[in-house]
CSV table of C-alpha atoms in Angstrom, one decimal:
chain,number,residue,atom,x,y,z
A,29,UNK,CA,64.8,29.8,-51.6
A,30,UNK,CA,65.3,26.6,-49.7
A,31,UNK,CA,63.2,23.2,-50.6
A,32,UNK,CA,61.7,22.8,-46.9
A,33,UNK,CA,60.4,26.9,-47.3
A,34,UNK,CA,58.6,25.9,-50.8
A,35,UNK,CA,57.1,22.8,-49.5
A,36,UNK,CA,55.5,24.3,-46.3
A,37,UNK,CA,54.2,27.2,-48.8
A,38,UNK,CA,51.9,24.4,-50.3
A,39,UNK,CA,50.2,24.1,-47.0
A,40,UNK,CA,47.5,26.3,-46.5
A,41,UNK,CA,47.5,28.9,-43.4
A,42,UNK,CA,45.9,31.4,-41.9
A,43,UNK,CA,46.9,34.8,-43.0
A,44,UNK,CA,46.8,36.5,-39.1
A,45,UNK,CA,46.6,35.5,-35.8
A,46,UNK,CA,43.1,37.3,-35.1
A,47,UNK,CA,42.0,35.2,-37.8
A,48,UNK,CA,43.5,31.9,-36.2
A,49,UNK,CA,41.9,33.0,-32.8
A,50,UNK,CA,38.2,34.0,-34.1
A,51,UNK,CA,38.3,30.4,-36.0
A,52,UNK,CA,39.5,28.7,-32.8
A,53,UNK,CA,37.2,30.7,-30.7
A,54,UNK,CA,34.6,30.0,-33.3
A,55,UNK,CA,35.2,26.1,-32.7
A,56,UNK,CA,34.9,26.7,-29.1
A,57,UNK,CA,31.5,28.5,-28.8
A,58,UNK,CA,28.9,25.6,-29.6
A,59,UNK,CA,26.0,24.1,-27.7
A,60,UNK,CA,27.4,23.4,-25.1
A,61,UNK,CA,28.2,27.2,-24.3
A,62,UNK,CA,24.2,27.9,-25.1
A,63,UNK,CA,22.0,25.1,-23.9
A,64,UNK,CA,24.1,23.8,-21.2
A,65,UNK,CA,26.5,25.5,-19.6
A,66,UNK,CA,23.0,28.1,-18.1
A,67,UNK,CA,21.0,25.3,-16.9
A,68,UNK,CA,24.5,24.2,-15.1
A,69,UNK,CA,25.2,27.4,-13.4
A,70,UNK,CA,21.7,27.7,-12.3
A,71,UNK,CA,21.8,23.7,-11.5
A,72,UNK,CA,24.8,23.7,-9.1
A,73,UNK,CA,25.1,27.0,-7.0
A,74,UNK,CA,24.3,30.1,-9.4
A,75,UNK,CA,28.0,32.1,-9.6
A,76,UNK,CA,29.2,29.3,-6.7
A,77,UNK,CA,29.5,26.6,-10.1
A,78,UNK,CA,31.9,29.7,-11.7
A,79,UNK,CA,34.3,29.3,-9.2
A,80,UNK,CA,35.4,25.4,-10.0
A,81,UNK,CA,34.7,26.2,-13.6
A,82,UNK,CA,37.0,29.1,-14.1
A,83,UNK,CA,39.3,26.9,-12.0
A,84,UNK,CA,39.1,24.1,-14.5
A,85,UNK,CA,39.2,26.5,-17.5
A,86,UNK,CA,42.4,27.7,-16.4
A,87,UNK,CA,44.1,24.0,-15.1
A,88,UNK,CA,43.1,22.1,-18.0
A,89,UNK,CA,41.7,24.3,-20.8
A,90,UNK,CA,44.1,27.1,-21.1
A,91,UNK,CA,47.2,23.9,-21.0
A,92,UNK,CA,44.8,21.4,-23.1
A,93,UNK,CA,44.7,24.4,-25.9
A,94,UNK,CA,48.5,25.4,-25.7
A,95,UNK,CA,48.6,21.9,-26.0
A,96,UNK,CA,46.7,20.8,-28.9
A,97,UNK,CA,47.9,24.0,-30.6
A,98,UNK,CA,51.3,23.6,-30.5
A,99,UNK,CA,51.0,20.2,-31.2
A,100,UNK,CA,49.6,20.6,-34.6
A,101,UNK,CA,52.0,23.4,-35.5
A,102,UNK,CA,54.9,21.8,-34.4
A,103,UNK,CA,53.9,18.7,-36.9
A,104,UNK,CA,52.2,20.7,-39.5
A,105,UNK,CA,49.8,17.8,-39.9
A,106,UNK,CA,46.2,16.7,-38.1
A,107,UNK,CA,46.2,14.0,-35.9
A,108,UNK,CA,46.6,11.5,-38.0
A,109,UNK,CA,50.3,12.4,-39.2
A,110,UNK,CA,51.0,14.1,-36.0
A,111,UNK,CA,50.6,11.2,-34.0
A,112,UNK,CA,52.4,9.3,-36.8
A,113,UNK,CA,55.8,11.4,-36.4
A,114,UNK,CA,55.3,11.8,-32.4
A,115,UNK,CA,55.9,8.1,-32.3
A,116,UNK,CA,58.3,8.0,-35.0
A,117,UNK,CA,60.7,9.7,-32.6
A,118,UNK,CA,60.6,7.6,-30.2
A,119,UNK,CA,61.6,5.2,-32.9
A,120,UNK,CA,58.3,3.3,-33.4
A,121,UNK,CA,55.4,2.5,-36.0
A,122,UNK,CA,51.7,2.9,-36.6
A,123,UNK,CA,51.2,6.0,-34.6
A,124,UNK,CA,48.8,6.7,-37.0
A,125,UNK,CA,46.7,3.9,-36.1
A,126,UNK,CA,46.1,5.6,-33.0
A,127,UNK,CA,45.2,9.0,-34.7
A,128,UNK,CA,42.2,7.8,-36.1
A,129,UNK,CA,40.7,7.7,-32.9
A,130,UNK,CA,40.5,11.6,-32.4
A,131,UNK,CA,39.8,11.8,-36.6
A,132,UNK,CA,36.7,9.0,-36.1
A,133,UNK,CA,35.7,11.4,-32.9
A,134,UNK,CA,35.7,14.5,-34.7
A,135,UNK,CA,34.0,13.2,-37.7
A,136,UNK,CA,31.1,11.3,-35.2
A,137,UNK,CA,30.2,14.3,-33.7
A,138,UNK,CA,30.2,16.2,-36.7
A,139,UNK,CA,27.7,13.6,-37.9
A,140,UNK,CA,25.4,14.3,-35.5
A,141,UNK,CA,26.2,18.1,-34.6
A,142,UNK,CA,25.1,19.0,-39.0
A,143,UNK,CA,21.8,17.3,-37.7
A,144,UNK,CA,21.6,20.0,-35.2
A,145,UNK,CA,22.7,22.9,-37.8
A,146,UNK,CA,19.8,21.9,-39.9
A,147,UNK,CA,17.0,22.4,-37.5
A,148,UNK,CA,18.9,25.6,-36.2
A,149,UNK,CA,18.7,26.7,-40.2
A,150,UNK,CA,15.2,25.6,-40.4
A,151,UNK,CA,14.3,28.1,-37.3
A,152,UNK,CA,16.0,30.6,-38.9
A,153,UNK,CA,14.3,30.6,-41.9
A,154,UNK,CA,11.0,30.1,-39.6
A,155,UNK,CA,11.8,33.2,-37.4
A,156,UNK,CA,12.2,35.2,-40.8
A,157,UNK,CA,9.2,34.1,-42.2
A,158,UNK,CA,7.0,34.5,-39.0
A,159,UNK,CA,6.3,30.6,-39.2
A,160,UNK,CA,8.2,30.1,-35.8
A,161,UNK,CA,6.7,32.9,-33.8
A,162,UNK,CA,3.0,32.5,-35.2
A,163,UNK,CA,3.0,28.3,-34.4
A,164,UNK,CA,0.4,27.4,-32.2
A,165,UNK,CA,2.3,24.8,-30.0
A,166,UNK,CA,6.0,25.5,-29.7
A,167,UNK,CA,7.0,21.2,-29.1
A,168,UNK,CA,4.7,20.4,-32.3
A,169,UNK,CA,7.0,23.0,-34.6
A,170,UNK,CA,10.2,21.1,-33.3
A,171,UNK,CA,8.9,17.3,-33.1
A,172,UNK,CA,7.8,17.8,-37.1
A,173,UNK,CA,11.5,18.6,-37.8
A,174,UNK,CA,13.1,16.2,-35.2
A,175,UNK,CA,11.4,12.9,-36.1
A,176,UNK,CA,12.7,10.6,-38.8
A,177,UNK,CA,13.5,12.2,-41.9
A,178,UNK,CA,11.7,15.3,-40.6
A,179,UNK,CA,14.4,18.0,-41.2
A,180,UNK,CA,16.5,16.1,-44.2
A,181,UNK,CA,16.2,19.2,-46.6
A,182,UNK,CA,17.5,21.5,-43.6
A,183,UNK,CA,20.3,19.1,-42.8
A,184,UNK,CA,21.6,18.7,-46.2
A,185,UNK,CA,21.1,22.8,-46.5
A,186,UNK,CA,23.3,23.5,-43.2
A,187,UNK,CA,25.9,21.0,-44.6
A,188,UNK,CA,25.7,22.4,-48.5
A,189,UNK,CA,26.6,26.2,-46.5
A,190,UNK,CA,29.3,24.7,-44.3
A,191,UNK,CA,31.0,22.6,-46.7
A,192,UNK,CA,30.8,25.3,-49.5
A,193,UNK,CA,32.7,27.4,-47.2
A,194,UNK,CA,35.5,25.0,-46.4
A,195,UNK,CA,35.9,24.3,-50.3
A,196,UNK,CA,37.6,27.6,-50.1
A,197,UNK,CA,40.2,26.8,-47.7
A,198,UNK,CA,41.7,28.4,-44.8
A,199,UNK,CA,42.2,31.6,-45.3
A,200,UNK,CA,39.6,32.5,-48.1
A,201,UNK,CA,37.1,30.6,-46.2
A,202,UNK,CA,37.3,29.5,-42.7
A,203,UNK,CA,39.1,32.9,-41.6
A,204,UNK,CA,36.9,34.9,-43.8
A,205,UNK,CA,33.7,33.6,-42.4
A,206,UNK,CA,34.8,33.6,-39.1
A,207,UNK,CA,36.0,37.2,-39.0
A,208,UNK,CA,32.5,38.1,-39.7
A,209,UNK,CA,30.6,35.3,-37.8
A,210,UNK,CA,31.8,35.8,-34.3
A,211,UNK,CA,32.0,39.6,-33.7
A,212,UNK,CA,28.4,39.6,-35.6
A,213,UNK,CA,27.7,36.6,-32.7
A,214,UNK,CA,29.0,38.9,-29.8
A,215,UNK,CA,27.2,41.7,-31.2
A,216,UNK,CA,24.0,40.1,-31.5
A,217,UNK,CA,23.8,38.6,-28.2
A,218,UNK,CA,24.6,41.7,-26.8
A,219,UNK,CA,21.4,43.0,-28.1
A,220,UNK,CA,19.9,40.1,-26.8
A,221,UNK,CA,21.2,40.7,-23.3
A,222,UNK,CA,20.2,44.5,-23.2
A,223,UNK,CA,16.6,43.6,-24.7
A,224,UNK,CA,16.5,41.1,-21.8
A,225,UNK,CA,17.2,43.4,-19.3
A,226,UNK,CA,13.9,45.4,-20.0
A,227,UNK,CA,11.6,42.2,-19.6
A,228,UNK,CA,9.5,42.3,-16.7
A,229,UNK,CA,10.5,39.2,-14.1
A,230,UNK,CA,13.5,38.7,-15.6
A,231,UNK,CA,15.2,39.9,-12.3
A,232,UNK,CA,14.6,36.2,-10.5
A,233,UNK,CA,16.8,34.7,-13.6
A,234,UNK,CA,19.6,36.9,-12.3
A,235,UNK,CA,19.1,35.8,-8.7
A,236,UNK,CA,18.9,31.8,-10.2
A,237,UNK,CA,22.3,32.4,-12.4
A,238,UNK,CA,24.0,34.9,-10.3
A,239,UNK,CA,23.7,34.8,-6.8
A,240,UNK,CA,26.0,32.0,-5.0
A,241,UNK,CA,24.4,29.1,-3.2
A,242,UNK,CA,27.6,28.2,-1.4
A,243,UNK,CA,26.7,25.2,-0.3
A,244,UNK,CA,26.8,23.6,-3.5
A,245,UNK,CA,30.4,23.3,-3.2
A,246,UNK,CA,30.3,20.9,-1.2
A,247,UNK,CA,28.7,18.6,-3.2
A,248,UNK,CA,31.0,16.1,-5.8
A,249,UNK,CA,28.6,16.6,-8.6
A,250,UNK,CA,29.1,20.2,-9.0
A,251,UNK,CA,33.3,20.2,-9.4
A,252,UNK,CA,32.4,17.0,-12.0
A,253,UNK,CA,30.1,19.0,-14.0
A,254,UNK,CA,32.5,22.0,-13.6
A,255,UNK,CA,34.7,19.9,-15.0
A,256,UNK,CA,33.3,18.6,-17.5
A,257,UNK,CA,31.6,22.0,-19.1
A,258,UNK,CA,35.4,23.2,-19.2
A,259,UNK,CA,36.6,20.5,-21.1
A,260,UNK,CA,34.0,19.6,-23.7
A,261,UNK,CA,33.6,23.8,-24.2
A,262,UNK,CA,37.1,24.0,-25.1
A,263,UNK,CA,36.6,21.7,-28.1
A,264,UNK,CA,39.5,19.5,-26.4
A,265,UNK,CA,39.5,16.5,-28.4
A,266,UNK,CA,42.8,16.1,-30.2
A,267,UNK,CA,41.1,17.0,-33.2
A,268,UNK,CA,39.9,20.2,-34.3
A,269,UNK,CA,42.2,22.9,-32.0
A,270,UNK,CA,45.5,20.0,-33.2
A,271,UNK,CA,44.4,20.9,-36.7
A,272,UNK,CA,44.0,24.2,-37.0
A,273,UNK,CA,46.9,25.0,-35.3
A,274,UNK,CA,48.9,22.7,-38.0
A,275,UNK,CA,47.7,25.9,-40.4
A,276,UNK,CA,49.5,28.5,-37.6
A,277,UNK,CA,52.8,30.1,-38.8
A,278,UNK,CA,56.0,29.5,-36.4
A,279,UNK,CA,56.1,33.2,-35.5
A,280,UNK,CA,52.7,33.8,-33.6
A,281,UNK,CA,52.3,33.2,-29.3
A,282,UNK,CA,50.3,30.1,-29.1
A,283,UNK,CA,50.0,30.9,-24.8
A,284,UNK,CA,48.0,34.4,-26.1
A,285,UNK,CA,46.3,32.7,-28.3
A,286,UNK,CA,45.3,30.0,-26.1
A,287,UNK,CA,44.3,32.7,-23.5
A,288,UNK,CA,42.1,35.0,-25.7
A,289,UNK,CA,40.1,31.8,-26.9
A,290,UNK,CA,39.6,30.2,-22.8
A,291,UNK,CA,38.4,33.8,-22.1
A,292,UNK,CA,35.9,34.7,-25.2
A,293,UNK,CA,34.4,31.2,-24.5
A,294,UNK,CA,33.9,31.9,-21.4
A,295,UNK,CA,32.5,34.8,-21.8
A,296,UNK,CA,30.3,33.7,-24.6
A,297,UNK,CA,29.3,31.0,-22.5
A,298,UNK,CA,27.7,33.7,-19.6
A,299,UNK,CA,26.5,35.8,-22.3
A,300,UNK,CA,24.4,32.6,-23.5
A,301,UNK,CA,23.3,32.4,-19.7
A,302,UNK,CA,22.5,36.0,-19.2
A,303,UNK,CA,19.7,35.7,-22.1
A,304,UNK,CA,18.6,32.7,-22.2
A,305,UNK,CA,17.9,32.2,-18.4
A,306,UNK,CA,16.6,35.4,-17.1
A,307,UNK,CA,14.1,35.9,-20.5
A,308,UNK,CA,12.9,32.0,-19.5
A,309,UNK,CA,12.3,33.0,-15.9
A,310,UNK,CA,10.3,36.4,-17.0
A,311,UNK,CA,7.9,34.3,-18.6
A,312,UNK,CA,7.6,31.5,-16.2
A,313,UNK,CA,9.0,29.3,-18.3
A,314,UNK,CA,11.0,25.9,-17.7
A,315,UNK,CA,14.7,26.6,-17.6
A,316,UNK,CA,15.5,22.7,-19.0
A,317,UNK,CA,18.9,22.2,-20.8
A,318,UNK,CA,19.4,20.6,-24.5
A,319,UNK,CA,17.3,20.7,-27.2
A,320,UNK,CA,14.1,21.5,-25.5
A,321,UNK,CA,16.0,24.8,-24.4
A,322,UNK,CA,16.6,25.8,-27.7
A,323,UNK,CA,14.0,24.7,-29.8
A,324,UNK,CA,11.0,24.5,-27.6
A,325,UNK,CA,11.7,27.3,-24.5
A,326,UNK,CA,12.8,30.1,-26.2
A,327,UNK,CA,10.7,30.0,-29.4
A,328,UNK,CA,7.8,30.6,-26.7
A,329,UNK,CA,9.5,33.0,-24.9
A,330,UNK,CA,9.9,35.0,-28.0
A,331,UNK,CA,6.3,34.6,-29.1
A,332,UNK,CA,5.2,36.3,-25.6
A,333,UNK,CA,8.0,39.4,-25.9
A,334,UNK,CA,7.3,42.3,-27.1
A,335,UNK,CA,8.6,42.3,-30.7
A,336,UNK,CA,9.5,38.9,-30.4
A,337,UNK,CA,9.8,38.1,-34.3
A,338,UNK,CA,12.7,40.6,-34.1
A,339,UNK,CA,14.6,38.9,-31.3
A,340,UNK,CA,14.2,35.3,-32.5
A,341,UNK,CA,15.5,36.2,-35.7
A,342,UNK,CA,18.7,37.9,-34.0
A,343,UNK,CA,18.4,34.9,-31.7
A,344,UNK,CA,18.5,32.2,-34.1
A,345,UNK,CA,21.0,34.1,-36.5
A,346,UNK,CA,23.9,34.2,-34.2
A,347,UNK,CA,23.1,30.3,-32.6
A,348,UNK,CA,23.7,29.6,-36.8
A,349,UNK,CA,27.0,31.5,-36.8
A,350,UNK,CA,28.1,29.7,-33.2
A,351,UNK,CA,27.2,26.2,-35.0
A,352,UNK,CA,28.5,26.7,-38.3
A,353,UNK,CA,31.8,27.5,-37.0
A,354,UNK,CA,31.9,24.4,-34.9
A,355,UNK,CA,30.7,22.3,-38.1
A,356,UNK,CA,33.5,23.7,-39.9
A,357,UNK,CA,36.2,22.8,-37.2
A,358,UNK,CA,34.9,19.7,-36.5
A,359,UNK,CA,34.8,18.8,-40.4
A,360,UNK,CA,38.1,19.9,-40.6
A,361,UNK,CA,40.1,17.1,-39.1
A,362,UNK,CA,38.4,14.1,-41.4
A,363,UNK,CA,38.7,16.3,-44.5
A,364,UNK,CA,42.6,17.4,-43.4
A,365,UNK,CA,43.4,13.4,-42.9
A,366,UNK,CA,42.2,13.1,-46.4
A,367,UNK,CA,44.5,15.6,-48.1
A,368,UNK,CA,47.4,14.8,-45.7
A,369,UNK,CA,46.9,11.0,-46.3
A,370,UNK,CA,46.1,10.0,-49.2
A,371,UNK,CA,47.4,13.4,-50.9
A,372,UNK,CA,43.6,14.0,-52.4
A,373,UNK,CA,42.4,17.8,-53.4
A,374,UNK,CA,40.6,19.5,-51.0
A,375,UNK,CA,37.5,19.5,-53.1
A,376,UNK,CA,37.9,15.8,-53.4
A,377,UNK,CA,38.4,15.1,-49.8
A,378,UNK,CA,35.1,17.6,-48.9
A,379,UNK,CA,33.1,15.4,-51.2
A,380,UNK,CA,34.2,12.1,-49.4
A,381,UNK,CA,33.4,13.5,-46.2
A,382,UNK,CA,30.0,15.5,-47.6
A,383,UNK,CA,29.0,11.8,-48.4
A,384,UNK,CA,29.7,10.1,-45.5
A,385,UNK,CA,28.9,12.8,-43.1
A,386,UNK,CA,25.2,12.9,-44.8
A,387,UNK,CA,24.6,9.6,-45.4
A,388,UNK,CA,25.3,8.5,-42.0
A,389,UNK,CA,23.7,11.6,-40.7
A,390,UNK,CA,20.0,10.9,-42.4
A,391,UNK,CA,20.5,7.1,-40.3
A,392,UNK,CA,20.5,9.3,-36.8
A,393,UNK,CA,18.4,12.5,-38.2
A,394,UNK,CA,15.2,11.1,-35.5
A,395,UNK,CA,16.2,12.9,-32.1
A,396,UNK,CA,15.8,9.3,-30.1
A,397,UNK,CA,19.0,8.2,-32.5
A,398,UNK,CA,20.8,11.8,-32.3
A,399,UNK,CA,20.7,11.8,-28.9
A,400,UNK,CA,22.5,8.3,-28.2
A,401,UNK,CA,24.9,8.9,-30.9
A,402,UNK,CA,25.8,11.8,-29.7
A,403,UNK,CA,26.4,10.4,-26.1
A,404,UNK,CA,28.5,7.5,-27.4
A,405,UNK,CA,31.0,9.6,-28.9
A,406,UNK,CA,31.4,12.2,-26.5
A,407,UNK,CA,31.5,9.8,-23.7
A,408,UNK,CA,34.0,7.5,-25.6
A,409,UNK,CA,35.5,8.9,-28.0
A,410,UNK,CA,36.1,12.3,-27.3
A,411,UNK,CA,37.7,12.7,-24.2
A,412,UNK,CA,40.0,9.9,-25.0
A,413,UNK,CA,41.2,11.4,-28.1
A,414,UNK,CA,42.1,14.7,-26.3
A,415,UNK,CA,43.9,12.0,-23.4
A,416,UNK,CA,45.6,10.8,-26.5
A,417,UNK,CA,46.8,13.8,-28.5
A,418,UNK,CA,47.7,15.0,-24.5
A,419,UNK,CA,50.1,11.8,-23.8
A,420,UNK,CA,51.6,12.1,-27.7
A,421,UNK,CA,52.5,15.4,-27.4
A,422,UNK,CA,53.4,16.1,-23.7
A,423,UNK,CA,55.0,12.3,-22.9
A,424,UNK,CA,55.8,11.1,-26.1
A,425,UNK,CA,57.5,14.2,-27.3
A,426,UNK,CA,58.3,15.1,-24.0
A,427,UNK,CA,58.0,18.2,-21.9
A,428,UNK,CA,61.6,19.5,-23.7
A,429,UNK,CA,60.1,19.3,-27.1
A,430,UNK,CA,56.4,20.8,-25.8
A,431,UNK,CA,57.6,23.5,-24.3
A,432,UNK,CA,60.3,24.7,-27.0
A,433,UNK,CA,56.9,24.3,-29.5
A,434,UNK,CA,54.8,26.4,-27.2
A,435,UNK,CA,57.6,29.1,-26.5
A,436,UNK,CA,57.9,29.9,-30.5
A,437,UNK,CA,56.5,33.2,-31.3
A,438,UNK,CA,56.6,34.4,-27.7
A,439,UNK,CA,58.9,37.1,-26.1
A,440,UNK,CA,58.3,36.1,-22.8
A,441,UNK,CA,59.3,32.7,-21.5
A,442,UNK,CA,56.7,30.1,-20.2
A,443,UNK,CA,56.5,29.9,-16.9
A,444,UNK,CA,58.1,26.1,-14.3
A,445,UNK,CA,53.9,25.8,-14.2
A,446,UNK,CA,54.1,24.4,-17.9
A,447,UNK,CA,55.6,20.9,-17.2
A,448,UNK,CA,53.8,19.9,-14.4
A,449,UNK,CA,50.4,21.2,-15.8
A,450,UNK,CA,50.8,19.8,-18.8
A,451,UNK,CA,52.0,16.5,-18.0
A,452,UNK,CA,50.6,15.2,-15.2
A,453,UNK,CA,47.5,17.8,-14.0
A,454,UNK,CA,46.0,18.2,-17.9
A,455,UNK,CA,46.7,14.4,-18.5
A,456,UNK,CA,45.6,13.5,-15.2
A,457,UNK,CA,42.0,15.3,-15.1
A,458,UNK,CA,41.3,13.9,-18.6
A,459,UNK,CA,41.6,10.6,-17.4
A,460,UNK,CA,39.3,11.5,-14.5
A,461,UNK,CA,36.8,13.3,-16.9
A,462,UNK,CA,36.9,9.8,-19.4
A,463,UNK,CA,36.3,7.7,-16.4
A,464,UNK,CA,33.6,10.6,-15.0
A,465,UNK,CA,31.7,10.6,-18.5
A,466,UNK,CA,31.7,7.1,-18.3
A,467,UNK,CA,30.4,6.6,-15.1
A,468,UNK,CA,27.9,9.1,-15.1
A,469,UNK,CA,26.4,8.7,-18.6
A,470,UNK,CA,28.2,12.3,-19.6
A,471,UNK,CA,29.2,15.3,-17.6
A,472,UNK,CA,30.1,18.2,-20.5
């Protein structure tokens, strides 16, 4: 057995590419698929805002994901190293300098997003218990827990769960968990949609999500808002999709993969919209997006269904799975920079980051310091690490060496779309969503 086969044995990896593509699309389905993208649809034009957002899915996502993916694999390393050897081709230094902009990224938003995690644990636990569906006033429940220091024990909880996951690895824990977490996520919304379905009124949220208001079309803001839910619902951030496909083995298609996770978030993403909107229209509810959506809305639509207890437990069980599998992603790049780096053992590396990530976190638990947190490093940081990761990998490395790494493990050769796509359309947009974000205080 060759040296090079032993050393890449070291590496941890997933054991199948179901695995890989339920983890990725577990990274994928977040937040932003359940408390934004249905006040968006119904926002800009009803099924008129799924035209520019397929569109975008399929221009930018489906290449930014090829991209990412084959860009980790093709360095067996996160960010941090993968930048590192792109530039070392070229002959130059310090590429790793510029990798711990995508690795700071992932790490802020993971900050902030185990924040969320814990009050989505909390209304679990609370929809179990009957607490949630038996509280007078719906706001009061979620202001105790969002205020300062209001939800540390749930916070701490949802990271304990997360991180004690990860300590496992790759395949024994992040595979594992996510095998079960998203078909069981799937599955329950599916109930959720049926149930739906029954509710009396529930036929004017179809007509808000689904029927096309053409002439929104027209209008700038809903293409920039299309374009923005694509990108940020991908989990496009030279991060966590660049990592996890530095655990994928040479022989698997990285284009299927890619396509099966742009088309379960998406799908995810409606089924989200064909619950959450249509049960909040039944009951003459506000159909706002963000937390007040999650937390507020539909904990008072559930208290006026019929066995609502039922429901917000199913409910609030699979918006757990969705977020734990985006924690674990997300957490995955900082603690994958400390193995890789400074050659530390995993369990080492997850207690670094298990400090950091809830020490910090308890500064922005209050919802006033969440929210601008949050903003900061999706509107800064984010986007330009995926710009990053997009210019290392497709100009950097160059379109020769990005489309032999793509093409390994597939039969069927890539298509003349790849180059242009990937180099200047992918790389172009997400310099147009940067500057969008910017300029309009967020757009995904």
């Amino acid at each position: 057995m060759s040296n090079k086969v032993s050393t890449s044995k070291k590496r941890d990896a997933f054991n199948s590419k179901t695995g890989f593509i339920l983890a990725c699309i577990g990274s994928a389905v977040g937040m932003g698929n359940l408390w934004m993208f249905p006040y968006r649809v119904g926002q800009f034009g009803g099924a008129a805002f799924l035209i520019p957002y397929l569109i975008f899915v399929i221009v930018i996502g489906f290449t930014g994901v090829i991209g990412e993916m084959s860009f980790g694999r093709a360095m067996k390393t996160g960010p941090l190293g993968a930048f590192k050897k792109a530039v070392a081709r070229r002959g130059k230094k310090n590429g790793d300098l510029i990798g711990l902009i995508p690795v700071i990224g992932s790490l802020g938003i993971a900050i902030g997003y185990a924040v969320v995690v814990g009050w989505i644990l909390r209304f679990t636990v609370g929809s179990i218990t009957g607490s949630l569906t038996n509280a007078e006033n719906s706001g009061a429940y979620f202001g105790k827990i969002a205020g300062t220091l209001g939800s540390t024990g749930w916070h701490l909880a949802g990271l304990l769960i997360t991180f004690v996951i990860m300590f496992f690895g790759v395949s024994k824990g992040i595979e594992k968990v996510n095998k079960f977490m998203m078909p069981a996520f799937f599955g329950l919304f599916i109930i959720l949609a049926v149930k739906v379905m029954t509710l009396d009124g529930a036929t004017e949220g179809y007509k808000y999500l689904l029927l096309p208001k053409w002439e929104f079309l027209k209008d700038p803001k809903t293409w920039v808002y299309a374009l923005g839910q694509a990108f940020f619902s991908l989990s496009l951030a030279g991060s966590g999709t660049l990592v996890y496909g530095s655990y994928l083995r040479k022989d698997e298609d990285v284009v299927n993969s890619a396509k099966y996770v742009a088309i379960f978030d998406t799908i995810a993403a409606m089924l989200a919209a064909l619950v959450i909107i249509p049960s909040v229209f039944a009951f003459n509810l506000d159909p706002a997006s963000g937390p007040p959506l999650m937390f507020i809305t539909m904990p008072s639509v559930f208290k006026l269904m019929p066995a609502g207890r039922i429901f917000a437990i199913i409910f609030f069980v699979a918006v757990l799975f969705a977020g734990i599998s985006s924690l674990m992603n997300l957490l995955e790049t900082p603690i994958e920079t400390l193995q890789n780096r400074f050659k530390l053992s995993r369990g080492l590396s997850i207690l670094i980051i298990a400090l950091i990530s809830g020490g910090v976190g308890l500064i922005v638990e209050n919802g006033n310091n969440l929210s601008t947190w949050m903003d900061v490093v999706s509107i800064y940081i984010i986007p330009l690490g995926a710009l990053l990761a997009g210019i290392m990998f497709f100009w950097v490395c160059g379109t020769k060496f990005a489309r032999e790494q793509a093409q390994l493990g597939r039969n069927k050769k890539i298509g003349p779309w790849f180059e242009p796509m990937a180099k200047y359309i992918f790389c172009g947009l997400t310099i147009i969503v940067y500057i969008l974000g910017i300029f309009y205080g967020g757009i995904g």
